[in-house]
PDB file of C-alpha atoms and ligand atoms in Angstrom:
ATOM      1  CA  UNK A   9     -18.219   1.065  11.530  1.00 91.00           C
ATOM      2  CA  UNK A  10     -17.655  -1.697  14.063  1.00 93.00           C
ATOM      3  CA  UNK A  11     -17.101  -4.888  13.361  1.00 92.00           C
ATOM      4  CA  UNK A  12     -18.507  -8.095  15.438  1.00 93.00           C
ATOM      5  CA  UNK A  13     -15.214  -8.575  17.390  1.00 92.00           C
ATOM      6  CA  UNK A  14     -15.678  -4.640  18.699  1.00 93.00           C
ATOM      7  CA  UNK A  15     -12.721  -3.248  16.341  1.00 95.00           C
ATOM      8  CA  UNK A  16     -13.490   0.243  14.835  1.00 96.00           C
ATOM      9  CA  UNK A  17     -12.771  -0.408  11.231  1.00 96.00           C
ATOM     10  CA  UNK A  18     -11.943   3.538   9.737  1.00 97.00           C
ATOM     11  CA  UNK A  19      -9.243   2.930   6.870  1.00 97.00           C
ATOM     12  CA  UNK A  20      -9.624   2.239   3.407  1.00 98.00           C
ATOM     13  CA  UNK A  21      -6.353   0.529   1.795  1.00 97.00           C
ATOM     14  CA  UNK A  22      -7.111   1.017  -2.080  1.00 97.00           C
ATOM     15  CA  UNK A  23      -5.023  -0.428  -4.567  1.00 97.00           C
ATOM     16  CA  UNK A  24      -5.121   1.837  -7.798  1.00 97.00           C
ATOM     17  CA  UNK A  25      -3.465  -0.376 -10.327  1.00 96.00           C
ATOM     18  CA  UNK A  26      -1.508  -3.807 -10.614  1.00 94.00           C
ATOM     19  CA  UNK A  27       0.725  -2.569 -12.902  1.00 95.00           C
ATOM     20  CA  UNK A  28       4.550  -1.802 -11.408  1.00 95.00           C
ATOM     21  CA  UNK A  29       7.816  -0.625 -12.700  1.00 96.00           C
ATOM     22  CA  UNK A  30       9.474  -3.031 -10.562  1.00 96.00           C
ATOM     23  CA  UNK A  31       9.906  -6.635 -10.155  1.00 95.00           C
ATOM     24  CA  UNK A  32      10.944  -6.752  -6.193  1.00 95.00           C
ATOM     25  CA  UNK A  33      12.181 -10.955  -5.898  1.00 94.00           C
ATOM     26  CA  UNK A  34       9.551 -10.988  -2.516  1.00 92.00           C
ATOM     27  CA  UNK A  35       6.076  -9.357  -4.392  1.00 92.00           C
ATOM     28  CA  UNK A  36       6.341 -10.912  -8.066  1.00 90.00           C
ATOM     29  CA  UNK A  37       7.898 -13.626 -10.033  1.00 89.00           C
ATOM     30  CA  UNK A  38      10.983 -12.147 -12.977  1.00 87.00           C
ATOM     31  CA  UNK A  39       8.308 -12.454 -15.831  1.00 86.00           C
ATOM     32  CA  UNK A  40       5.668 -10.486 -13.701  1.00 80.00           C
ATOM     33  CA  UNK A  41       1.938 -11.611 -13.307  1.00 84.00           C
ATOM     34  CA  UNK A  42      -1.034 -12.019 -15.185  1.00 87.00           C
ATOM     35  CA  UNK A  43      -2.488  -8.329 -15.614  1.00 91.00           C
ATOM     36  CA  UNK A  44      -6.589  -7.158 -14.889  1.00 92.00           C
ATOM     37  CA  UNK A  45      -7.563  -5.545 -18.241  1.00 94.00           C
ATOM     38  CA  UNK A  46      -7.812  -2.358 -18.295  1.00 93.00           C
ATOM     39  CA  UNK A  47     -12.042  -2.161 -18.550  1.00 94.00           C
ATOM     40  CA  UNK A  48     -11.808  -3.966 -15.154  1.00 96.00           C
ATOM     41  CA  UNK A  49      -9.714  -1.733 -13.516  1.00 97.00           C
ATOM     42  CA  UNK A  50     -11.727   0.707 -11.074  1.00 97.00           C
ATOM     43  CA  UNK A  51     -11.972   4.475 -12.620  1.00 98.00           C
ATOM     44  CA  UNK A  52     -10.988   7.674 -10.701  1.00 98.00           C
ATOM     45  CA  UNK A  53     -15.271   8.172 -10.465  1.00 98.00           C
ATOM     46  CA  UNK A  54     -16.094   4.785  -8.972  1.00 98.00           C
ATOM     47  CA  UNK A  55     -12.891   5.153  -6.945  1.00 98.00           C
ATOM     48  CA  UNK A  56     -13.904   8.917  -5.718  1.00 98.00           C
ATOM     49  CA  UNK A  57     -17.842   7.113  -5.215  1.00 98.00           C
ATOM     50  CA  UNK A  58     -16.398   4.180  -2.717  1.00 98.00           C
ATOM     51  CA  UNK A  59     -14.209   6.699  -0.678  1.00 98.00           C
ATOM     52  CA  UNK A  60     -17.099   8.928  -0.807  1.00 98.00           C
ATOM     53  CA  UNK A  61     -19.592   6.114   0.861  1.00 98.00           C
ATOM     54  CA  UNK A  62     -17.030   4.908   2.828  1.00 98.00           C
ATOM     55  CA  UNK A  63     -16.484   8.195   4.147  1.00 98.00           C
ATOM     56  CA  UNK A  64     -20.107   8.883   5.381  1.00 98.00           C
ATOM     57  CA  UNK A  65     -19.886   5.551   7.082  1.00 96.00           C
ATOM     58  CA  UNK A  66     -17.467   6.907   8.924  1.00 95.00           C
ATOM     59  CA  UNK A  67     -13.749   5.963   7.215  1.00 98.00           C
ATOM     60  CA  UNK A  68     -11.577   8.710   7.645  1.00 98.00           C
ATOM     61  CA  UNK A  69      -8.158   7.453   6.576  1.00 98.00           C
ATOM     62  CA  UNK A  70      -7.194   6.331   3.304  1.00 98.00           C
ATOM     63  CA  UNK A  71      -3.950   4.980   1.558  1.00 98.00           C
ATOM     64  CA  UNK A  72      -3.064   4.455  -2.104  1.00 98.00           C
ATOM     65  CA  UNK A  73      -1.294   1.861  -2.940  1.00 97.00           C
ATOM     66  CA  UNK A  74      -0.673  -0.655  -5.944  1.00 93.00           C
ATOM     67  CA  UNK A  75       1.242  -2.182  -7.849  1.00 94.00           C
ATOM     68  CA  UNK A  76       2.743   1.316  -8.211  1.00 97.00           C
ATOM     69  CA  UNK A  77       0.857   3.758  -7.602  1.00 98.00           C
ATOM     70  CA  UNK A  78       2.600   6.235  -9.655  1.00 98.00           C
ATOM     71  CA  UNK A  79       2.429   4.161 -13.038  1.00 97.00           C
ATOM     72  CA  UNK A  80      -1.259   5.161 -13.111  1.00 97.00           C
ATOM     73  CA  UNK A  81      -1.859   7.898 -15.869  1.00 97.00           C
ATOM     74  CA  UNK A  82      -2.997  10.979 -13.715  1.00 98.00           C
ATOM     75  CA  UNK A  83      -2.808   9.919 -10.553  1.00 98.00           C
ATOM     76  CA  UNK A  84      -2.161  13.619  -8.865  1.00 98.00           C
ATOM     77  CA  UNK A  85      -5.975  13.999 -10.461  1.00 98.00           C
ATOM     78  CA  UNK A  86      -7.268  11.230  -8.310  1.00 98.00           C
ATOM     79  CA  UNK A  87      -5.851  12.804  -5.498  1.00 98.00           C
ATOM     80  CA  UNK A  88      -7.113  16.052  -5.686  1.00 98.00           C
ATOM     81  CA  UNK A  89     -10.431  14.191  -6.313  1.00 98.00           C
ATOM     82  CA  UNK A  90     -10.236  11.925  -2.967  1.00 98.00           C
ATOM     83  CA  UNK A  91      -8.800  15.292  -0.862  1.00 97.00           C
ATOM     84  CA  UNK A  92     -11.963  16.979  -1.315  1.00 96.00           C
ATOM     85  CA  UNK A  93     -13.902  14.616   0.405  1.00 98.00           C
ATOM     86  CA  UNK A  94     -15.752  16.041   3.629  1.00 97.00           C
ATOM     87  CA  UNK A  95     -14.546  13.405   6.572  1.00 97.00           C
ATOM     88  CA  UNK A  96     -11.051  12.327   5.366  1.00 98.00           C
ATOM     89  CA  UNK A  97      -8.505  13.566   7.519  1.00 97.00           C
ATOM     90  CA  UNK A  98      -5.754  11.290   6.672  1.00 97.00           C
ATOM     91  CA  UNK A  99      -4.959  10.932   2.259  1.00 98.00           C
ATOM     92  CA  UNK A 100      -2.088   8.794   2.070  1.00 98.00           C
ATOM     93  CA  UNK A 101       0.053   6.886  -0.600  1.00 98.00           C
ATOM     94  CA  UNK A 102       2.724   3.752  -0.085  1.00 97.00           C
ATOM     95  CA  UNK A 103       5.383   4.212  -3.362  1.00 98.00           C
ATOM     96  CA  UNK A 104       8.412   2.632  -4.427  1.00 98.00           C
ATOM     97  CA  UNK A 105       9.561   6.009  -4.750  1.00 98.00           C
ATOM     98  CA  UNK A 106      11.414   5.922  -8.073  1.00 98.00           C
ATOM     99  CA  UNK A 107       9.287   7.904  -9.895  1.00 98.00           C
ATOM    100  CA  UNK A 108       8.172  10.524  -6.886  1.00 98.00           C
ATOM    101  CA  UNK A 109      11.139  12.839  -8.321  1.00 98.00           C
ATOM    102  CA  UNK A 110       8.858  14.518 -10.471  1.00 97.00           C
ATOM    103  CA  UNK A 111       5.185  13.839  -8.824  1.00 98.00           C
ATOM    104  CA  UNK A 112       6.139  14.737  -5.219  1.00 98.00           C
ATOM    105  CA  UNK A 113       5.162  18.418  -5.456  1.00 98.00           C
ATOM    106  CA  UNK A 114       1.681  17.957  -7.299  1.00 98.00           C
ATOM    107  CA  UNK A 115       1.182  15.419  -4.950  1.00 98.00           C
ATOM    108  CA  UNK A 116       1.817  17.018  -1.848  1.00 98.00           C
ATOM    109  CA  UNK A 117      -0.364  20.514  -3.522  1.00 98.00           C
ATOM    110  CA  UNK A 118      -2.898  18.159  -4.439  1.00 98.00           C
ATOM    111  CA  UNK A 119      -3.680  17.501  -1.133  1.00 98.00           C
ATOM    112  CA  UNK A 120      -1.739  14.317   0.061  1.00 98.00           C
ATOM    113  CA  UNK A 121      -1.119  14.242   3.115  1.00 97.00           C
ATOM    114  CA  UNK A 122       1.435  11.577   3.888  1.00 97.00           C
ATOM    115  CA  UNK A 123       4.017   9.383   1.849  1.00 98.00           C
ATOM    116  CA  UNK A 124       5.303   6.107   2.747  1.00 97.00           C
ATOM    117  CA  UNK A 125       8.525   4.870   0.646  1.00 98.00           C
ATOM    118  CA  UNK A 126       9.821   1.706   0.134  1.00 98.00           C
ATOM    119  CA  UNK A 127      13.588   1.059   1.087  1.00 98.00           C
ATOM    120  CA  UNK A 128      15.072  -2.079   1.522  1.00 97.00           C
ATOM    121  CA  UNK A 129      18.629  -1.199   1.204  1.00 98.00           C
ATOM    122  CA  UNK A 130      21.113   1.451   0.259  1.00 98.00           C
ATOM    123  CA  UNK A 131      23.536  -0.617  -1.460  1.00 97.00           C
ATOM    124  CA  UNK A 132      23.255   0.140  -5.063  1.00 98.00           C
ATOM    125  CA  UNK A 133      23.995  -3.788  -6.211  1.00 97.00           C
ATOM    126  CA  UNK A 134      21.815  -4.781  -4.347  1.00 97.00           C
ATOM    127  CA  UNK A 135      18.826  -2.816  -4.831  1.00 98.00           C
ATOM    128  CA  UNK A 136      19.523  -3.562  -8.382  1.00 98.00           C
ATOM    129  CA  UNK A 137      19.280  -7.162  -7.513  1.00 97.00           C
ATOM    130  CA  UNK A 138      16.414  -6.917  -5.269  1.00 97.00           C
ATOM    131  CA  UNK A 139      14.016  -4.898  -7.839  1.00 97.00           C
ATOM    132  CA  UNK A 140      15.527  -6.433 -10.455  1.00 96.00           C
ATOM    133  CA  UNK A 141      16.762  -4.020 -12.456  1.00 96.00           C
ATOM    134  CA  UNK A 142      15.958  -0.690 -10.696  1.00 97.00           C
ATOM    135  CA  UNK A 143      18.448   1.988  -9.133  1.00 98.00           C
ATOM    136  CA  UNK A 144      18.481   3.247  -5.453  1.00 98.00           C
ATOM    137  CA  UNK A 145      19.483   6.299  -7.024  1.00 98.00           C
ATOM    138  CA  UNK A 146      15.769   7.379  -8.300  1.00 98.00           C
ATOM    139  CA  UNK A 147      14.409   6.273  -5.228  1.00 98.00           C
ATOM    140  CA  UNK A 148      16.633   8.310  -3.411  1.00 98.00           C
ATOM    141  CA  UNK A 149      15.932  11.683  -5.727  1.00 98.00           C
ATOM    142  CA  UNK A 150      12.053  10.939  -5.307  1.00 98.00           C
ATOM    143  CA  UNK A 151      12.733  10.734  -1.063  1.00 98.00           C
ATOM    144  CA  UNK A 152      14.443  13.973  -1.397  1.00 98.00           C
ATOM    145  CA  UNK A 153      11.483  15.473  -3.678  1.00 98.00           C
ATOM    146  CA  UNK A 154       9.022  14.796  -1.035  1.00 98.00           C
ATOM    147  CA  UNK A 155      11.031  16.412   1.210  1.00 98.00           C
ATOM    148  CA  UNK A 156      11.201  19.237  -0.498  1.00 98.00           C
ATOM    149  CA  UNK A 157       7.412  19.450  -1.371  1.00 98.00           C
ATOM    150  CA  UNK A 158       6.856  20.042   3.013  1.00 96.00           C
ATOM    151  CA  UNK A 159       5.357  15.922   3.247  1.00 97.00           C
ATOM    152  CA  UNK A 160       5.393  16.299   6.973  1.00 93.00           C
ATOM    153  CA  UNK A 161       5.791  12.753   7.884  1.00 93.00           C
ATOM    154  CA  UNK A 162       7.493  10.513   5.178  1.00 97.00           C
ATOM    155  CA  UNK A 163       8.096   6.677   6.765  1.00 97.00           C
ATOM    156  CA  UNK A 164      10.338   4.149   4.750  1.00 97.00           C
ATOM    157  CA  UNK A 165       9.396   0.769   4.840  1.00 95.00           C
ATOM    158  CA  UNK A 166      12.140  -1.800   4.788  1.00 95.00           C
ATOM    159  CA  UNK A 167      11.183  -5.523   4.088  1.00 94.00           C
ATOM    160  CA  UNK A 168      13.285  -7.634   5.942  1.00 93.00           C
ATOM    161  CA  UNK A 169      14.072 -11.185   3.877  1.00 92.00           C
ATOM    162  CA  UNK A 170      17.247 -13.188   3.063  1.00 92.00           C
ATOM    163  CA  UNK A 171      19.070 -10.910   1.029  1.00 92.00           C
ATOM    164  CA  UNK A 172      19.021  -8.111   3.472  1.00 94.00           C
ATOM    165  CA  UNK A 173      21.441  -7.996   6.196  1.00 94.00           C
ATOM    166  CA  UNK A 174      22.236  -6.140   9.668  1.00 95.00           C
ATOM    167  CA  UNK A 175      24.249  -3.409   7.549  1.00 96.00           C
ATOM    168  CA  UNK A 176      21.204  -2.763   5.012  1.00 96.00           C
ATOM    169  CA  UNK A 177      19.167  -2.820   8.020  1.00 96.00           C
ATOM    170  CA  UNK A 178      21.579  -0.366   9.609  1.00 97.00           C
ATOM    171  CA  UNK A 179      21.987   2.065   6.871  1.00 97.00           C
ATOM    172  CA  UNK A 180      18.478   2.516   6.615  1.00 98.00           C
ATOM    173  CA  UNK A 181      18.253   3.550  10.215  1.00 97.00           C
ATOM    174  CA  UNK A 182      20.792   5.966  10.092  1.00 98.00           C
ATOM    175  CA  UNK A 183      19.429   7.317   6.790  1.00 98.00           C
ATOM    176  CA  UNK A 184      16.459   7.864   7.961  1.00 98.00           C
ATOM    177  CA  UNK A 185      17.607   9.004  11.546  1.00 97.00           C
ATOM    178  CA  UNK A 186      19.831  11.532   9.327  1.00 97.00           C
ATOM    179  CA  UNK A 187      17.245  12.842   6.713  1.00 97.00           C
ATOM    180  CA  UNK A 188      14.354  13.001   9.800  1.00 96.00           C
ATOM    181  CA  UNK A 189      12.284  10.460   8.234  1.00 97.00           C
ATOM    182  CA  UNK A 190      10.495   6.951  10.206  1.00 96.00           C
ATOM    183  CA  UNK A 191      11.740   3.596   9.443  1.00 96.00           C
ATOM    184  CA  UNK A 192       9.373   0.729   9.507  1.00 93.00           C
ATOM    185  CA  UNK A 193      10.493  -3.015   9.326  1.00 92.00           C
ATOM    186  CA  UNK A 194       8.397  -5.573   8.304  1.00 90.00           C
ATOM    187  CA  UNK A 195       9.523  -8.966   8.028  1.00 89.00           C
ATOM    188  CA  UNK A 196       8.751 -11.088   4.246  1.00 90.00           C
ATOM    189  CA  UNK A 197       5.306 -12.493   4.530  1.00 86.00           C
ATOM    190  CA  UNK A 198       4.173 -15.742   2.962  1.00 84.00           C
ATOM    191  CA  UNK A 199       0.142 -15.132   2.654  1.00 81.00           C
ATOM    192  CA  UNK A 200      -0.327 -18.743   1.074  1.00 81.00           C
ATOM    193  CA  UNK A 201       1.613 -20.341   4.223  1.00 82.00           C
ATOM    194  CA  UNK A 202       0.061 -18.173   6.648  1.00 75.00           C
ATOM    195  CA  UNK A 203       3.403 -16.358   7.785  1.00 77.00           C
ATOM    196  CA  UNK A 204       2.396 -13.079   8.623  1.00 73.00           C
ATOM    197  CA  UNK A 205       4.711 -10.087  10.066  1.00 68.00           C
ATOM    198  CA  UNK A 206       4.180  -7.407  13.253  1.00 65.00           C
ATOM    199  CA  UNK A 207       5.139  -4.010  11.196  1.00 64.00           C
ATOM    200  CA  UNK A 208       7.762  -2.848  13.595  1.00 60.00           C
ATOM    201  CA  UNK A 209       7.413   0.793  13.520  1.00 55.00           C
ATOM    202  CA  UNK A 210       3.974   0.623  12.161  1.00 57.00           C
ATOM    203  CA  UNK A 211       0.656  -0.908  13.555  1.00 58.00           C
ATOM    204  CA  UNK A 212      -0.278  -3.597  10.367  1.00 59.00           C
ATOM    205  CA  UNK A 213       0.227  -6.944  11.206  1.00 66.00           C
ATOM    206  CA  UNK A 214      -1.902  -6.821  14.554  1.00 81.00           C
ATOM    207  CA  UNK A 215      -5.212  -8.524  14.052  1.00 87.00           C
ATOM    208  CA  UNK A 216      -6.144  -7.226  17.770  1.00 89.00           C
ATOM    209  CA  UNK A 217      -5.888  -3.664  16.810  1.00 90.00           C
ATOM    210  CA  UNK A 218      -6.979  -4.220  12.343  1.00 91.00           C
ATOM    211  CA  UNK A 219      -8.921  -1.349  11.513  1.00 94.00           C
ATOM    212  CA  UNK A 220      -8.831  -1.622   7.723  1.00 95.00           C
ATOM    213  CA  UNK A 221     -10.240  -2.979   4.943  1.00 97.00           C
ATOM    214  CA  UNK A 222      -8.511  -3.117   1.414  1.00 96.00           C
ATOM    215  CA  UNK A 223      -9.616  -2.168  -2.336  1.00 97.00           C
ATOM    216  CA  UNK A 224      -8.269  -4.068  -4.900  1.00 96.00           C
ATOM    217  CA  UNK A 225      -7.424  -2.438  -8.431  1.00 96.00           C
ATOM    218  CA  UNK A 226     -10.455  -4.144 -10.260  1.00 96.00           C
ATOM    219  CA  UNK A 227     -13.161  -3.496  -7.217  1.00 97.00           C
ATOM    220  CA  UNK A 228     -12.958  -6.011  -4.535  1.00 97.00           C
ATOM    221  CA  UNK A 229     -13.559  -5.287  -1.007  1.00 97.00           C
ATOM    222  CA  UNK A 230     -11.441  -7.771   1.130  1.00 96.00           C
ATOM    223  CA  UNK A 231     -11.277  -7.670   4.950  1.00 95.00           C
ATOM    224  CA  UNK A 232      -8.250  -9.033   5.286  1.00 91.00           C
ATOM    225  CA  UNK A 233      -5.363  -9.975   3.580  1.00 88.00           C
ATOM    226  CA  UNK A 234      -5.019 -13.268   5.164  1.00 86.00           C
ATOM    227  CA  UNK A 235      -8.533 -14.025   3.973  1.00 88.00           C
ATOM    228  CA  UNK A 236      -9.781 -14.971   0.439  1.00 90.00           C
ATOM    229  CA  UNK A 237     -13.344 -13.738   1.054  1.00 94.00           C
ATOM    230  CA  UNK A 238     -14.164 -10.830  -0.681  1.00 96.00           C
ATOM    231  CA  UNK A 239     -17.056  -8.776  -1.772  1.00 97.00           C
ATOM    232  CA  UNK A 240     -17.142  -7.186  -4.978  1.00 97.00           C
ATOM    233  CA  UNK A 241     -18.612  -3.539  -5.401  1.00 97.00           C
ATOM    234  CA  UNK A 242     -19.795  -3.882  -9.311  1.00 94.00           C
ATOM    235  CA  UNK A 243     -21.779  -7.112  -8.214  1.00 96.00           C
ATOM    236  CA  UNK A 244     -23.004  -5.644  -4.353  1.00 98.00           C
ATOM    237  CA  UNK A 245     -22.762  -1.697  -5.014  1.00 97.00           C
ATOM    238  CA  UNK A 246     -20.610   0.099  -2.913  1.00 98.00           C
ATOM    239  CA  UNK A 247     -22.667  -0.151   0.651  1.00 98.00           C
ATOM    240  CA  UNK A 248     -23.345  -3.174   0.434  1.00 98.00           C
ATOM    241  CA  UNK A 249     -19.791  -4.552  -0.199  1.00 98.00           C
ATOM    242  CA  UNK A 250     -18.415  -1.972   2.547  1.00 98.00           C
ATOM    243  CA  UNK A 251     -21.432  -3.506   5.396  1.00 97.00           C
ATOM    244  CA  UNK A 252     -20.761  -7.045   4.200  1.00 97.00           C
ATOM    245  CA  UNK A 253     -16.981  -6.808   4.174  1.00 97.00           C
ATOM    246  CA  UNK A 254     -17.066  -5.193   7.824  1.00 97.00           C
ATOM    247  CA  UNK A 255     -19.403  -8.378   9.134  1.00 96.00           C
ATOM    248  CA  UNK A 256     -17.732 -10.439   7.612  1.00 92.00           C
ATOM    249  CA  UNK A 257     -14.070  -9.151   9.032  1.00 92.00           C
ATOM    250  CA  UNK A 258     -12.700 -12.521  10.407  1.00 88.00           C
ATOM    251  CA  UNK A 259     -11.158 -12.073  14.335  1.00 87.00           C
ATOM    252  CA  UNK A 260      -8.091 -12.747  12.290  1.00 84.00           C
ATOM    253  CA  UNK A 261      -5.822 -13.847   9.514  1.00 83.00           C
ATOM    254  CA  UNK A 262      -5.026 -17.441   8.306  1.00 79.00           C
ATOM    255  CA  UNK A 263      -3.602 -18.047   4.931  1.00 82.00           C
ATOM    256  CA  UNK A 264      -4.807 -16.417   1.870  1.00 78.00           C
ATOM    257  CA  UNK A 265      -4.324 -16.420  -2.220  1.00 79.00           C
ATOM    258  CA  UNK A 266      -3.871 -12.653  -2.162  1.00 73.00           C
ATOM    259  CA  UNK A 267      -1.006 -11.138  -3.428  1.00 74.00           C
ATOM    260  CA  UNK A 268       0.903  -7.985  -1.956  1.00 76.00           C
ATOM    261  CA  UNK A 269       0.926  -6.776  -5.501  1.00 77.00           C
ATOM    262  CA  UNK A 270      -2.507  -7.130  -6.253  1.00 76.00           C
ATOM    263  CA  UNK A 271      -3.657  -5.795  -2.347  1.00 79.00           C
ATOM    264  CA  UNK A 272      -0.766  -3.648  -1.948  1.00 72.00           C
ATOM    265  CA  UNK A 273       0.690  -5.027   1.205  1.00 66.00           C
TER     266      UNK A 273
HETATM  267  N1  LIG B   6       4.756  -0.525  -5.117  1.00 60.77           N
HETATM  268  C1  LIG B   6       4.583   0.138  -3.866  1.00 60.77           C
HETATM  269  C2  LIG B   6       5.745  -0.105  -2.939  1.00 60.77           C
HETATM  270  O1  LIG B   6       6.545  -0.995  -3.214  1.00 60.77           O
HETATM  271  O2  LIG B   6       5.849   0.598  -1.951  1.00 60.77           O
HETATM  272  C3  LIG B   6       3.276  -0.193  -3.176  1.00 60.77           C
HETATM  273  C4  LIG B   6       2.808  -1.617  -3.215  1.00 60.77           C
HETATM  274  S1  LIG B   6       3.831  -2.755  -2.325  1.00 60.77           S
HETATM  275  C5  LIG B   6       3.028  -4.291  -2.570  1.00 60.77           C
HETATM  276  C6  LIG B   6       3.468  -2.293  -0.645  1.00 60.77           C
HETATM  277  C7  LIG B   6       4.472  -2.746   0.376  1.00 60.77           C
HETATM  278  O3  LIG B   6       4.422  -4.149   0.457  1.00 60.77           O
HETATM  279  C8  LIG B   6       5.891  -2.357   0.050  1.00 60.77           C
HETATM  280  O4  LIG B   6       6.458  -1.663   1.151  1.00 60.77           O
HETATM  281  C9  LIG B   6       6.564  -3.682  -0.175  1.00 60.77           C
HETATM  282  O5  LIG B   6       7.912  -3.651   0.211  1.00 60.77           O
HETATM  283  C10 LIG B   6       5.741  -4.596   0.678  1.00 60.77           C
HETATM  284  N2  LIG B   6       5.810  -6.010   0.299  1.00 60.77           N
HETATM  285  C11 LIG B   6       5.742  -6.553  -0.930  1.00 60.77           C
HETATM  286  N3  LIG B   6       5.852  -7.902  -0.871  1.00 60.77           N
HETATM  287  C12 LIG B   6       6.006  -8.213   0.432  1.00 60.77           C
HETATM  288  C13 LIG B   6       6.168  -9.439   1.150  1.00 60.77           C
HETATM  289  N4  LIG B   6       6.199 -10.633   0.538  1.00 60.77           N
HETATM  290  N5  LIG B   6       6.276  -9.374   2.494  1.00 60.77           N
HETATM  291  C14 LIG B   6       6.241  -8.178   3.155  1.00 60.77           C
HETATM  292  N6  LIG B   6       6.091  -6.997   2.533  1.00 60.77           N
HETATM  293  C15 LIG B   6       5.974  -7.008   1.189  1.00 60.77           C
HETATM  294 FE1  LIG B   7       6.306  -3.339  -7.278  1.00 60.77          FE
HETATM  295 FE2  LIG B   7       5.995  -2.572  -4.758  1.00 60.77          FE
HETATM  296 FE3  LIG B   7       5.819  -5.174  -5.447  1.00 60.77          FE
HETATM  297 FE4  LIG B   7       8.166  -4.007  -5.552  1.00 60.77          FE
HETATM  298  S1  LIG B   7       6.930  -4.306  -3.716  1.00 60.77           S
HETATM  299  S2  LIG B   7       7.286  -5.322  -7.154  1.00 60.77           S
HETATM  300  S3  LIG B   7       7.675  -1.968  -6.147  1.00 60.77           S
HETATM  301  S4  LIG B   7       4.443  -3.586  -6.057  1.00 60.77           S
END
């Protein structure tokens, strides 16, 4: 699919649930958000039926994303689901990591591909403060699980924001220069005031080069996160939200009501 400003849009970014086991201070407020009920929430079929259209129209990339991903009951069956799906080359998943310890091999054998992992810092306190609440610790078991399970490429993405500093920005370099794994940094984005972030290590953040659309949890097809438009597949069907959401793909991003946790970044 092409869109009207000549960009080959080929990557679906779905977010599976809105649900997370964190509460990072830059995605969500301490008391966390108001929550899509559950009969909203897109099933593993209609979620297998929009990657299935959007592969014939020629997507060939996917991510998962969320909220957490890996809070969703079953998501290895999902997975397996979307790998069997003539056309998509590229099954991925962006995780906060802290419960990959124990998914990372049925993951990886049912057919994901690639893993991103969230890592902001390696300072224990910190992260603590950060996630509010969480340890650095899981996070650090699940990155070494998805080692082990073969992931050939596992990136870390490090938001950049005022509680990070050169040394957290450091450590994560050498960690991941260490372990062999890609460090992206992306700086703290404000959708609603239209500051928006180059991924450094990583191509979102370009509107030149956007090939993407995103998926939110409850059905939504939005072309870009720095747009409120969106088209919804129960109302449209699944087509006809993909066609309209590619027309409609603005040249590029302004300010938006969309949430990272809702659109999954
Ligand atoms: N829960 C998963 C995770 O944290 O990796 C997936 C969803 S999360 C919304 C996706 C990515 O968005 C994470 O790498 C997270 O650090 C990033 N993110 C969240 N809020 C952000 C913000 N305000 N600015 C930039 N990146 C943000
Ligand atoms: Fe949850 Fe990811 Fe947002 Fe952190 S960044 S609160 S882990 S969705």
């Amino acid at each position: 699919m092409y869109d009207k400003f000549k960009r080959r849009i080929h990557y679906l970014r779905i977010s599976v649930t809105d649900r997370c086991n964190m509460r990072c201070t830059y995605c969500m407020p301490a008391e966390g958000v108001k929550l899509i009920s559950h009969e909203d929430i897109l099933s593993f079929e209609e979620i297998h039926e929009i990657v299935s259209v959007a592969a014939v129209m020629s997507v060939d990339k996917v991510r998962l994303t969320g909220g957490e991903p890996l809070v969703r009951r079953n998501i290895t069956t999902l997975v397996k689901m979307l790998s069997g799906i003539q056309g998509i080359k590229d099954l991925a998943m962006t995780t906060n990591g802290s419960l990959l310890k124990n998914l990372a091999l049925p993951l990886r054998q049912a057919g994901l591909h690639r893993i991103n992992i969230s890592l902001d810092t390696l300072n224990k306190e910190k992260f603590r403060r950060i996630s509010r609440g969480s340890e650095v610790d899981d996070v650090l078991e699940g990155i070494k699980a998805a080692q082990s399970a073969g992931f050939p490429i596992i990136k870390l993405n490090c938001v950049i924001h005022e509680d990070i500093d050169e040394n957290d920005i450091n450590d994560v370099k050498e960690f991941a220069l260490r372990e062999g794994l890609q460090a992206r940094f992306i700086r703290k984005m404000d959708l609603e005031n239209g500051e928006f972030s180059i991924v450094e290590g990583g191509s979102g953040g370009n509107c030149d080069i956007c090939n993407r659309l995103r998926v939110s949890s409850d059905g939504k097809i939005y072309p870009c996160l720095f747009n409120d438009r969106y088209f919804h597949i129960r109302d449209l069907g699944i087509k006809e939200a993909l066609e309209k959401a590619v027309i409609c793909k603005p040249e590029s991003g302004t300010v938006s009501k969309n949430k990272l946790y809702n659109l999954g970044g």
